[in-house]
Short mmCIF file of C-alpha atoms in Angstrom, two decimals:
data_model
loop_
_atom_site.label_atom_id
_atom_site.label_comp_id
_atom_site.label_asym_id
_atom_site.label_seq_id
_atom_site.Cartn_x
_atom_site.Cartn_y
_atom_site.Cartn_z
CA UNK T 195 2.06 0.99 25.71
CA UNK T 196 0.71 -1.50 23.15
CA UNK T 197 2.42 -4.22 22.41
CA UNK T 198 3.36 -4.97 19.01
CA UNK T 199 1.76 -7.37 17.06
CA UNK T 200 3.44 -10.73 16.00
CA UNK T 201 6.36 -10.30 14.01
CA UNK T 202 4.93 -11.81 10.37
CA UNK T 203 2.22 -9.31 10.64
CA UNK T 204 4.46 -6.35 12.18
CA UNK T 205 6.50 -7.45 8.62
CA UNK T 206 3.81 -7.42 6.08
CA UNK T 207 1.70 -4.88 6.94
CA UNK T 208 5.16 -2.59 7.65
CA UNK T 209 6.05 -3.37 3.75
CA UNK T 210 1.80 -2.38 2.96
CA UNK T 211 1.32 0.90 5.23
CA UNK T 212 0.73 4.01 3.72
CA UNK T 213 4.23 6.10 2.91
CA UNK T 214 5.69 8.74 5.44
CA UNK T 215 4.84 11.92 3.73
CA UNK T 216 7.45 12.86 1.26
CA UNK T 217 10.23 10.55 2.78
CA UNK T 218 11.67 10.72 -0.34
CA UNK T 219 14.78 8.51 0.49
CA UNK T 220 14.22 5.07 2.05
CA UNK T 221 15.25 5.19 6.14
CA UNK T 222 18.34 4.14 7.12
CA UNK T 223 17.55 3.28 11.00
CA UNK T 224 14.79 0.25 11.10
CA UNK T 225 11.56 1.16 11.70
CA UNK T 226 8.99 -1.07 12.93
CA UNK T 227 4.91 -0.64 11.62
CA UNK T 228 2.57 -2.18 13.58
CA UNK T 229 -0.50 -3.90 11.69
CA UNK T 230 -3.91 -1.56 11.78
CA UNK T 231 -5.05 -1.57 15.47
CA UNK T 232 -7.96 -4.07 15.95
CA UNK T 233 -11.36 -3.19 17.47
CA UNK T 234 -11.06 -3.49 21.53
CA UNK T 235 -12.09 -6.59 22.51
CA UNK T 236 -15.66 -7.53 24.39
CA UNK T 237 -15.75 -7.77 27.80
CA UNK T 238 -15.04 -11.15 29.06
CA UNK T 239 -17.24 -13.86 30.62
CA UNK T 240 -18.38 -12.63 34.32
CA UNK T 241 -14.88 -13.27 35.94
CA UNK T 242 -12.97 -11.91 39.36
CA UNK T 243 -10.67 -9.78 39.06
CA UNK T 244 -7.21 -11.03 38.03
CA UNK T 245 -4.38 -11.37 40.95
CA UNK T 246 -1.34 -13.07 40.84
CA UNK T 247 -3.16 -16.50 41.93
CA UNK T 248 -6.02 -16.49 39.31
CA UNK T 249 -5.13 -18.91 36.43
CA UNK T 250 -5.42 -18.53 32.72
CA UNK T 251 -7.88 -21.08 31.50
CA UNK T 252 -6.35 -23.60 28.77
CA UNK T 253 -8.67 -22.32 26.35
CA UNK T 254 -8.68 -18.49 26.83
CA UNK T 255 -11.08 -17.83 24.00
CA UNK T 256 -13.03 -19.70 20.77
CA UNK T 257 -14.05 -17.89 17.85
CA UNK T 258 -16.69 -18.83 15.93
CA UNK T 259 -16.49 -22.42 17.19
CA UNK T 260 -12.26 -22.74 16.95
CA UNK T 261 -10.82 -22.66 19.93
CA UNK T 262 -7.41 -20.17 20.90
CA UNK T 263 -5.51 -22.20 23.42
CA UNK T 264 -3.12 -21.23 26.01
CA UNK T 265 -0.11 -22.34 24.44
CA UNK T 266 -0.78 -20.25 21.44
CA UNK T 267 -1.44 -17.07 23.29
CA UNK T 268 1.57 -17.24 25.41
CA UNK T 269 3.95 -18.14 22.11
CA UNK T 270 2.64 -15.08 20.04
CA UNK T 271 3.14 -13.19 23.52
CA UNK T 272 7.12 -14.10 23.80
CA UNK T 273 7.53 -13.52 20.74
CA UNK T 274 6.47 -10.03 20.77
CA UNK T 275 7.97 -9.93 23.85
CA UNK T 276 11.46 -11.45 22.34
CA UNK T 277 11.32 -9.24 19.76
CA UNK T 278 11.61 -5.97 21.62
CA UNK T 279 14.06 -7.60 24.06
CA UNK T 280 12.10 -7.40 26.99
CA UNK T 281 12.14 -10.55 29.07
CA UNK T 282 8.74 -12.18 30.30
CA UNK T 283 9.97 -12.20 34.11
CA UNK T 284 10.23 -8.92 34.13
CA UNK T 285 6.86 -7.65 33.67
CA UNK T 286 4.05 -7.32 36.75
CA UNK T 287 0.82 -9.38 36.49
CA UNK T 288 -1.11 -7.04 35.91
CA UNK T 289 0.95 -5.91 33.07
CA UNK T 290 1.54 -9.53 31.48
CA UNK T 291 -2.43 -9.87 31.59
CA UNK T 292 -3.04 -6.81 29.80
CA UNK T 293 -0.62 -7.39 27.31
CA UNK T 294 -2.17 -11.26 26.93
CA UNK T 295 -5.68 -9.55 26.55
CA UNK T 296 -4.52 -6.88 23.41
CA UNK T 297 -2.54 -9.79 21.71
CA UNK T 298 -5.52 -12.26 21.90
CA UNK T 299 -7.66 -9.46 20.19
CA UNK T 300 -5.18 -9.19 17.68
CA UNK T 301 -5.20 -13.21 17.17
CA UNK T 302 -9.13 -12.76 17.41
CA UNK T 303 -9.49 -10.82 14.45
CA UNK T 304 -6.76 -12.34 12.58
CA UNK T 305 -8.54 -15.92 12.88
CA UNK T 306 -12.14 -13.81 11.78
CA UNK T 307 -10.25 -12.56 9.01
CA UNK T 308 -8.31 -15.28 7.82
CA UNK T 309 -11.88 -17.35 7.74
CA UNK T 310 -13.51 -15.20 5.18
CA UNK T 311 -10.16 -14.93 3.24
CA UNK T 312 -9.30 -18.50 2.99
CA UNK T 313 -10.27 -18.69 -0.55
CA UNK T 314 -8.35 -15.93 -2.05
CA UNK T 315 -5.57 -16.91 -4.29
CA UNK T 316 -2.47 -15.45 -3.96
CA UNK T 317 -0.17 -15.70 -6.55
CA UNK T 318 3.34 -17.84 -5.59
CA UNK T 319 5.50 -15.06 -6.88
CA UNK T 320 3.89 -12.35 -4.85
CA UNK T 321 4.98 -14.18 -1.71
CA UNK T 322 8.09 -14.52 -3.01
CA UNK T 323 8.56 -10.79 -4.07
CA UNK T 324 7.40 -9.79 -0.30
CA UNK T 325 9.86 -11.93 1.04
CA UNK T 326 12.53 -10.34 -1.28
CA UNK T 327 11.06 -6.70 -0.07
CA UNK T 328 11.48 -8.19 3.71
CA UNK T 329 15.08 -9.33 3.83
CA UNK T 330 15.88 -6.04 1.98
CA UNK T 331 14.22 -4.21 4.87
CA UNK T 332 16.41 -5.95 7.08
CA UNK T 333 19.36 -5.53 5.21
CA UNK T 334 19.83 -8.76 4.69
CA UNK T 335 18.68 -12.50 4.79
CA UNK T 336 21.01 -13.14 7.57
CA UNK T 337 19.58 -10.70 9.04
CA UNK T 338 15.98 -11.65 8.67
CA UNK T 339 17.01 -14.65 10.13
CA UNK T 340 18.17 -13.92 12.60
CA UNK T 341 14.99 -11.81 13.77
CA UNK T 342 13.13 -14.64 12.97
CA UNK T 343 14.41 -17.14 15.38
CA UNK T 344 14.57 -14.15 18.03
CA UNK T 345 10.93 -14.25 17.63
CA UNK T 346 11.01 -17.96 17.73
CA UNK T 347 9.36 -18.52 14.10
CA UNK T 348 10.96 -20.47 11.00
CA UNK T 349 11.29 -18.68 7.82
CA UNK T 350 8.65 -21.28 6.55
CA UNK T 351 6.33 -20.01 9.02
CA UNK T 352 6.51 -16.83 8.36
CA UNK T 353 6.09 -17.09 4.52
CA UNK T 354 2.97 -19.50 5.28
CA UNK T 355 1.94 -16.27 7.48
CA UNK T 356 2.85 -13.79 4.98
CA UNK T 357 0.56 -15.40 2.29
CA UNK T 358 -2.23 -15.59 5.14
CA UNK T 359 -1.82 -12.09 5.70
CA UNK T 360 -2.06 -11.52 2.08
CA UNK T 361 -5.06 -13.34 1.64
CA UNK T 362 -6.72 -10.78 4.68
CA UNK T 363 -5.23 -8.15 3.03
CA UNK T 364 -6.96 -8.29 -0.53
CA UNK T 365 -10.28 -10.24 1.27
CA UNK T 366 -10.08 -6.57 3.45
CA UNK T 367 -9.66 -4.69 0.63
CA UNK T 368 -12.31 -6.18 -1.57
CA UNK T 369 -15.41 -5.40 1.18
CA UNK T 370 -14.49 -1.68 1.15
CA UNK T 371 -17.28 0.54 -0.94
CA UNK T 372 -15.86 3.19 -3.11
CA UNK T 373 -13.02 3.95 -4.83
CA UNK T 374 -10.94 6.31 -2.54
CA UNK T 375 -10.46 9.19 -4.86
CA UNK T 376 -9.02 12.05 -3.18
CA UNK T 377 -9.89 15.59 -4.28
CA UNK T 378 -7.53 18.76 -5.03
CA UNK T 379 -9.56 20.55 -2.30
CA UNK T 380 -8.93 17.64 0.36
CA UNK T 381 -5.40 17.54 -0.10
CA UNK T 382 -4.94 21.12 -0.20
CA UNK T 383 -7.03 21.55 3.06
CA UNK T 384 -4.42 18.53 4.57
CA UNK T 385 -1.74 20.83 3.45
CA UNK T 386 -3.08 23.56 4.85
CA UNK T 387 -3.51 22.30 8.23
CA UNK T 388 -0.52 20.80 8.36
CA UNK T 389 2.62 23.04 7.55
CA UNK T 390 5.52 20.86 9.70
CA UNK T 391 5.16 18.23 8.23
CA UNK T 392 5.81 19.43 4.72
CA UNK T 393 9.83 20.62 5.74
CA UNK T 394 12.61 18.93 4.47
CA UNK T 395 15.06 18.79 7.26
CA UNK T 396 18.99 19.13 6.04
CA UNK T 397 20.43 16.45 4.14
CA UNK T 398 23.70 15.29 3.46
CA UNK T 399 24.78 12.92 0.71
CA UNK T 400 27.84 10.43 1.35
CA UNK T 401 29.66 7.46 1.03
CA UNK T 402 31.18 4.98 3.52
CA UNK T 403 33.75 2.00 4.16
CA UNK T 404 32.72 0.44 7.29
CA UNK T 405 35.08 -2.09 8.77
CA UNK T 406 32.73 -3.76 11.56
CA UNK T 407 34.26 -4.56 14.95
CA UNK T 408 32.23 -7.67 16.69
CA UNK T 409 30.43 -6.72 19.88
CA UNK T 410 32.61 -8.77 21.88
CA UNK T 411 35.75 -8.08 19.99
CA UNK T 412 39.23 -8.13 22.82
CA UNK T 413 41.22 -4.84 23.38
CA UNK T 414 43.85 -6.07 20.45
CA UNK T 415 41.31 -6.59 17.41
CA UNK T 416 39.77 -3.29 18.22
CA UNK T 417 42.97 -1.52 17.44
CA UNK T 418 43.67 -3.96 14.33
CA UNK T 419 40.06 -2.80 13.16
CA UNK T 420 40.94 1.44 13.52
CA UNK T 421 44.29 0.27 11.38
CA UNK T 422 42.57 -0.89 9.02
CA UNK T 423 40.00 2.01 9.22
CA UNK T 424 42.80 4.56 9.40
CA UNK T 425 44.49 3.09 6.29
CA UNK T 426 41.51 2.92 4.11
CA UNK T 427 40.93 6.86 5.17
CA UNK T 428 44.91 7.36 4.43
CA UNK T 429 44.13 5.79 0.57
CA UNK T 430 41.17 7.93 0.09
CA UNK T 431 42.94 11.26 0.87
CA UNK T 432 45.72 10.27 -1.33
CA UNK T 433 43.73 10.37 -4.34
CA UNK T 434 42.13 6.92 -4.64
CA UNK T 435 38.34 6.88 -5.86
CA UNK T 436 36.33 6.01 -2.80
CA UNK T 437 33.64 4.23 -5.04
CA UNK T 438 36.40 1.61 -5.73
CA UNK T 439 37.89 1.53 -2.20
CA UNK T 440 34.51 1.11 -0.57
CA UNK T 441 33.69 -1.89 -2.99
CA UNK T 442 36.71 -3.39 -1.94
CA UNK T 443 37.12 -2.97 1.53
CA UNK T 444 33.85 -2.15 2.90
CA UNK T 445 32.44 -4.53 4.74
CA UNK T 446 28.61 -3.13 4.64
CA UNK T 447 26.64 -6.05 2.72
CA UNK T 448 25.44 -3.35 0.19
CA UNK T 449 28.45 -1.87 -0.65
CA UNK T 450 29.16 -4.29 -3.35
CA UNK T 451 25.89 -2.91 -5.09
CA UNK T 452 26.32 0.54 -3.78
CA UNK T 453 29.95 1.16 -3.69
CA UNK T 454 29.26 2.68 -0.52
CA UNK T 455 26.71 5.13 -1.48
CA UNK T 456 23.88 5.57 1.35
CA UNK T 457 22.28 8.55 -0.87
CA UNK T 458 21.00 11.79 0.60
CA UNK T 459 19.86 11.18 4.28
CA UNK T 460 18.49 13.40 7.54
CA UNK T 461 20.37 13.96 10.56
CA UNK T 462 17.63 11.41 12.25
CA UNK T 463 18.28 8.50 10.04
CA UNK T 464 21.33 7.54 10.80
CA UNK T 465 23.01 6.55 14.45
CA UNK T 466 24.46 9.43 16.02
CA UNK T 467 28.30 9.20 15.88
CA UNK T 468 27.88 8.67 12.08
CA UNK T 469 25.44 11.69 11.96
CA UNK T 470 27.78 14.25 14.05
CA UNK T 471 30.54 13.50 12.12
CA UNK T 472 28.67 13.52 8.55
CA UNK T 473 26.91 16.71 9.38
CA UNK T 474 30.06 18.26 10.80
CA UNK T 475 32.10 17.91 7.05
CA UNK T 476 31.92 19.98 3.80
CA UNK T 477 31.23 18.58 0.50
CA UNK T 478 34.44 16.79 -0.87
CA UNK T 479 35.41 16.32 3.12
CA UNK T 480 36.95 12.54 3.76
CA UNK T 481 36.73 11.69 7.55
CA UNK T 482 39.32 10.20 9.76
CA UNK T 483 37.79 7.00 11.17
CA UNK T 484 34.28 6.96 13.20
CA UNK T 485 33.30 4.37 15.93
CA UNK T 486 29.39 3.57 16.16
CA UNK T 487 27.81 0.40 17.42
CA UNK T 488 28.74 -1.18 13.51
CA UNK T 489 32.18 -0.63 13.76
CA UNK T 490 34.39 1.93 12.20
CA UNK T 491 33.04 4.44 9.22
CA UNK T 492 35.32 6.13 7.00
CA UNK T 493 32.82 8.59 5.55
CA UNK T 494 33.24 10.77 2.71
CA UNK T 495 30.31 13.77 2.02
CA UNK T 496 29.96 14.05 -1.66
CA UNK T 497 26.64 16.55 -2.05
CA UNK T 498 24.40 18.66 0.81
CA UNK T 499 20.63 19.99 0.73
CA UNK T 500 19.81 22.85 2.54
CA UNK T 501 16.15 22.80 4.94
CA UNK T 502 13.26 24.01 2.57
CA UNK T 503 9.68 24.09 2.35
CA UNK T 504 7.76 21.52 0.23
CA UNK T 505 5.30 23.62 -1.86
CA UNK T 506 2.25 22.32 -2.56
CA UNK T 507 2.86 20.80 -6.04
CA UNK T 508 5.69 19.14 -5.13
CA UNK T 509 3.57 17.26 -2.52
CA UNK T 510 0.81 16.59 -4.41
CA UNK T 511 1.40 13.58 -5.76
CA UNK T 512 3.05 11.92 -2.48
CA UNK T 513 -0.42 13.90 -0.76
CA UNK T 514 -2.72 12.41 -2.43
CA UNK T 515 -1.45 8.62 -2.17
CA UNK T 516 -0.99 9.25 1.20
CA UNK T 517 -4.61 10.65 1.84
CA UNK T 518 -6.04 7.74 -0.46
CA UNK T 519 -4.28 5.25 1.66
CA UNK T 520 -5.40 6.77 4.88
CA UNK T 521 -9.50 6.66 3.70
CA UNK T 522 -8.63 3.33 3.08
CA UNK T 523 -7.45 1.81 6.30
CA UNK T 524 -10.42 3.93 7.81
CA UNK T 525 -12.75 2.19 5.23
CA UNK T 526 -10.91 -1.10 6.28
CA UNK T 527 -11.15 -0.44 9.89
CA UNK T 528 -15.22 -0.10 9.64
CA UNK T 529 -14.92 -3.66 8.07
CA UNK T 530 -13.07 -5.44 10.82
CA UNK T 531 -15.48 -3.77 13.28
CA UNK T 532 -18.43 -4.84 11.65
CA UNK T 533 -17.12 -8.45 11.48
CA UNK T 534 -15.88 -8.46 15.06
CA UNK T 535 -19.72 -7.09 16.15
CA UNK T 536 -21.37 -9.84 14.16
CA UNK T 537 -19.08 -12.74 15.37
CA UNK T 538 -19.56 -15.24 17.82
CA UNK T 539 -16.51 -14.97 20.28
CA UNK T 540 -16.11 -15.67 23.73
CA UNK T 541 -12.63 -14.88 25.82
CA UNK T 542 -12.31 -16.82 29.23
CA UNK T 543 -8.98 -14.56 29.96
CA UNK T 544 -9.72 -13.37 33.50
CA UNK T 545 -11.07 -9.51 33.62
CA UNK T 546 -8.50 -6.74 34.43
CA UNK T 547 -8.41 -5.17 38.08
CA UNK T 548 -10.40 -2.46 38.41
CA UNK T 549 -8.21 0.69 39.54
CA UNK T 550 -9.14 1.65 43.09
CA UNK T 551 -8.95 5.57 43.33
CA UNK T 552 -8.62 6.57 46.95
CA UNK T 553 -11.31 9.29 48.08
CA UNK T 554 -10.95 10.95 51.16
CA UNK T 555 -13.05 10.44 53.98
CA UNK T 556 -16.27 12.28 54.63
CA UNK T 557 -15.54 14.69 58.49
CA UNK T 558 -17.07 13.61 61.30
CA UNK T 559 -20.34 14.98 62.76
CA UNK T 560 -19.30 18.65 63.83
CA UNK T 561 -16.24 18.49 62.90
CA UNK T 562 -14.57 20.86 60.12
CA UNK T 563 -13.12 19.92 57.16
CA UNK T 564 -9.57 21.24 56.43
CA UNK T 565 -9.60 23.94 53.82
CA UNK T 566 -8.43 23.44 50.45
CA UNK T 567 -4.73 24.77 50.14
CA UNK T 568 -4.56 27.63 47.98
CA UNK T 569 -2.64 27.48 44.63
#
């Protein structure tokens, strides 16, 4: 699998992706977007074959006369690495090399890129508003923090990144011929072709009061936490609105805004205790007390939605954004192959293995080769 690119582009270009088709509610499980894969990279300098003794040079490629150093490649590689929670020791040599190769060709283009873009301004409040759009992806700044140094980044590096990746973006943007206009009889042909993905799964609506239980929490604040679960739940279902009990005793960092609200949601979106048990209750139903990996949910279902088919006007407008956004990144990707053919790059990362498929050997002079086994 591909490794992910480095976490400030994973961010911005997850906040700049086209929508999911007719996702109408934001997602309440985090979803990661990976930035638009990069050409594949030229093969390397006449090399032998990596094995578990062959070094990585300090300078394991220069682009267009700037130099990508060792240090740098293995930093972005941890922290892609860090971010999926998969520890370095861990993977084969082979492995590590491959993933080395596919995050310096990321780092490749991004220096190309960044080059050509270096003079586009970016306006200060349009970093700031992405930043505001990040931490409320995450849920929080804490939050965003807190990914941030698992990656091992600053949140000053990352905005300095964000406003780099800006720069690319619009730079991108402005080399692509046309205007993208979509017409009625391409989107209808998409929708055509493409029936399952215009059903609306099942939805529930509802509200929650989460009292969290730390990951380490003893024995004895476990039970204190599914008291004080179990007496929010006995307040609800005694008549108490549980909009105001939710602002006051929720402890999910929205619920001050939201008064515990999460909107209408699939089955998929949320973690499954919380799901089983929200999909399991009528409308008006208050729940007694559900663990998950948060803590406990008191959850209350206040509307449903039955599955149905999208029809084609109701699509339409989420269709043809969608479609307008996909010519687009196809337009974009014929730029950022055009400027990694023209540019002067040479890696000095060693060249993979080749794969050595075993072929079975020829029969000896007047001897008889086994016959095939039948199926």
């Amino acid at each position: 699998m591909r490794p992910s690119v480095p976490l400030h582009i994973a961010l911005t270009f997850a906040l700049m992706a086209a929508p999911v088709l007719f996702a109408a509610e934001p997602t309440k499980k985090k979803n990661g977007s990976a930035a638009p894969a990069s050409v594949a990279p030229e093969p390397a300098s006449p090399a032998a074959p990596a094995t578990k003794s062959t070094p990585i040079p300090d300078v394991v490629a220069v682009v267009e006369g700037v130099e990508i150093k060792k240090a740098e490649l293995e930093t972005a590689f941890n922290a892609v690495l860090a971010a999926q929670g998969v520890p370095a020791a861990t993977l084969p040599e082979a492995q590590k090399l491959d993933g080395y190769r596919m995050i310096l060709d990321d780092m490749i283009m991004e220096k190309l890129v960044q080059k050509r873009s270096v003079d586009v301004k970016i306006p200060e409040t349009e970093v700031t508003a992405m930043i505001e759009k990040i931490k409320a992806n995450f849920g929080s700044e804490e939050e965003l923090k807190k990914q941030i140094e698992k990656s091992g980044q600053t949140l000053e590096k990352v905005t300095g990144d964000i406003r780099s990746s800006l720069q690319a973006q619009r730079w991108l943007e402005s080399q692509v011929k046309g205007d993208g206009a979509v017409t009625d009889e391409a989107a209808q042909k998409f929708y055509n072709e493409n029936q399952d993905q215009f059903q609306k799964p099942e939805q529930v609506r509802a509200s929650h009061i989460l009292i969290r239980v730390p990951d380490d929490a003893k024995p004895e604040v476990v039970v204190e936490k599914e008291k004080a679960a179990k007496a929010a739940e006995d307040r609800a279902k005694k008549g108490e609105a549980f909009d105001k009990l939710a602002t006051e005793l929720s402890e999910d960092p929205s619920a001050k805004q939201n008064a515990g609200d999460l909107d209408f949601f699939g089955k998929e979106q949320m973690v499954p205790e919380f799901s089983e048990a929200a999909f399991g209750m009528k409308k008006g139903d208050i729940s007694a007390p559900v663990r998950s990996q948060f803590g406990y949910h008191v959850i209350k279902v206040t509307d449903r939605k039955d599955a149905e088919k999208v029809t084609f006007e109701q699509a339409k407008p989420q269709l043809m954004t969608f479609l307008q956004q996909q010519g687009k990144q196809e337009e974009i990707q014929k730029v950022i192959k055009d400027v990694r053919a023209k540019a002067d790059v040479k890696i000095n990362l060693p060249a993979p293995s080749p794969i050595v498929v075993p072929t079975p050997e020829a029969p000896a002079p007047g001897s008889t080769a086994p016959a095939p086994v039948q199926p």
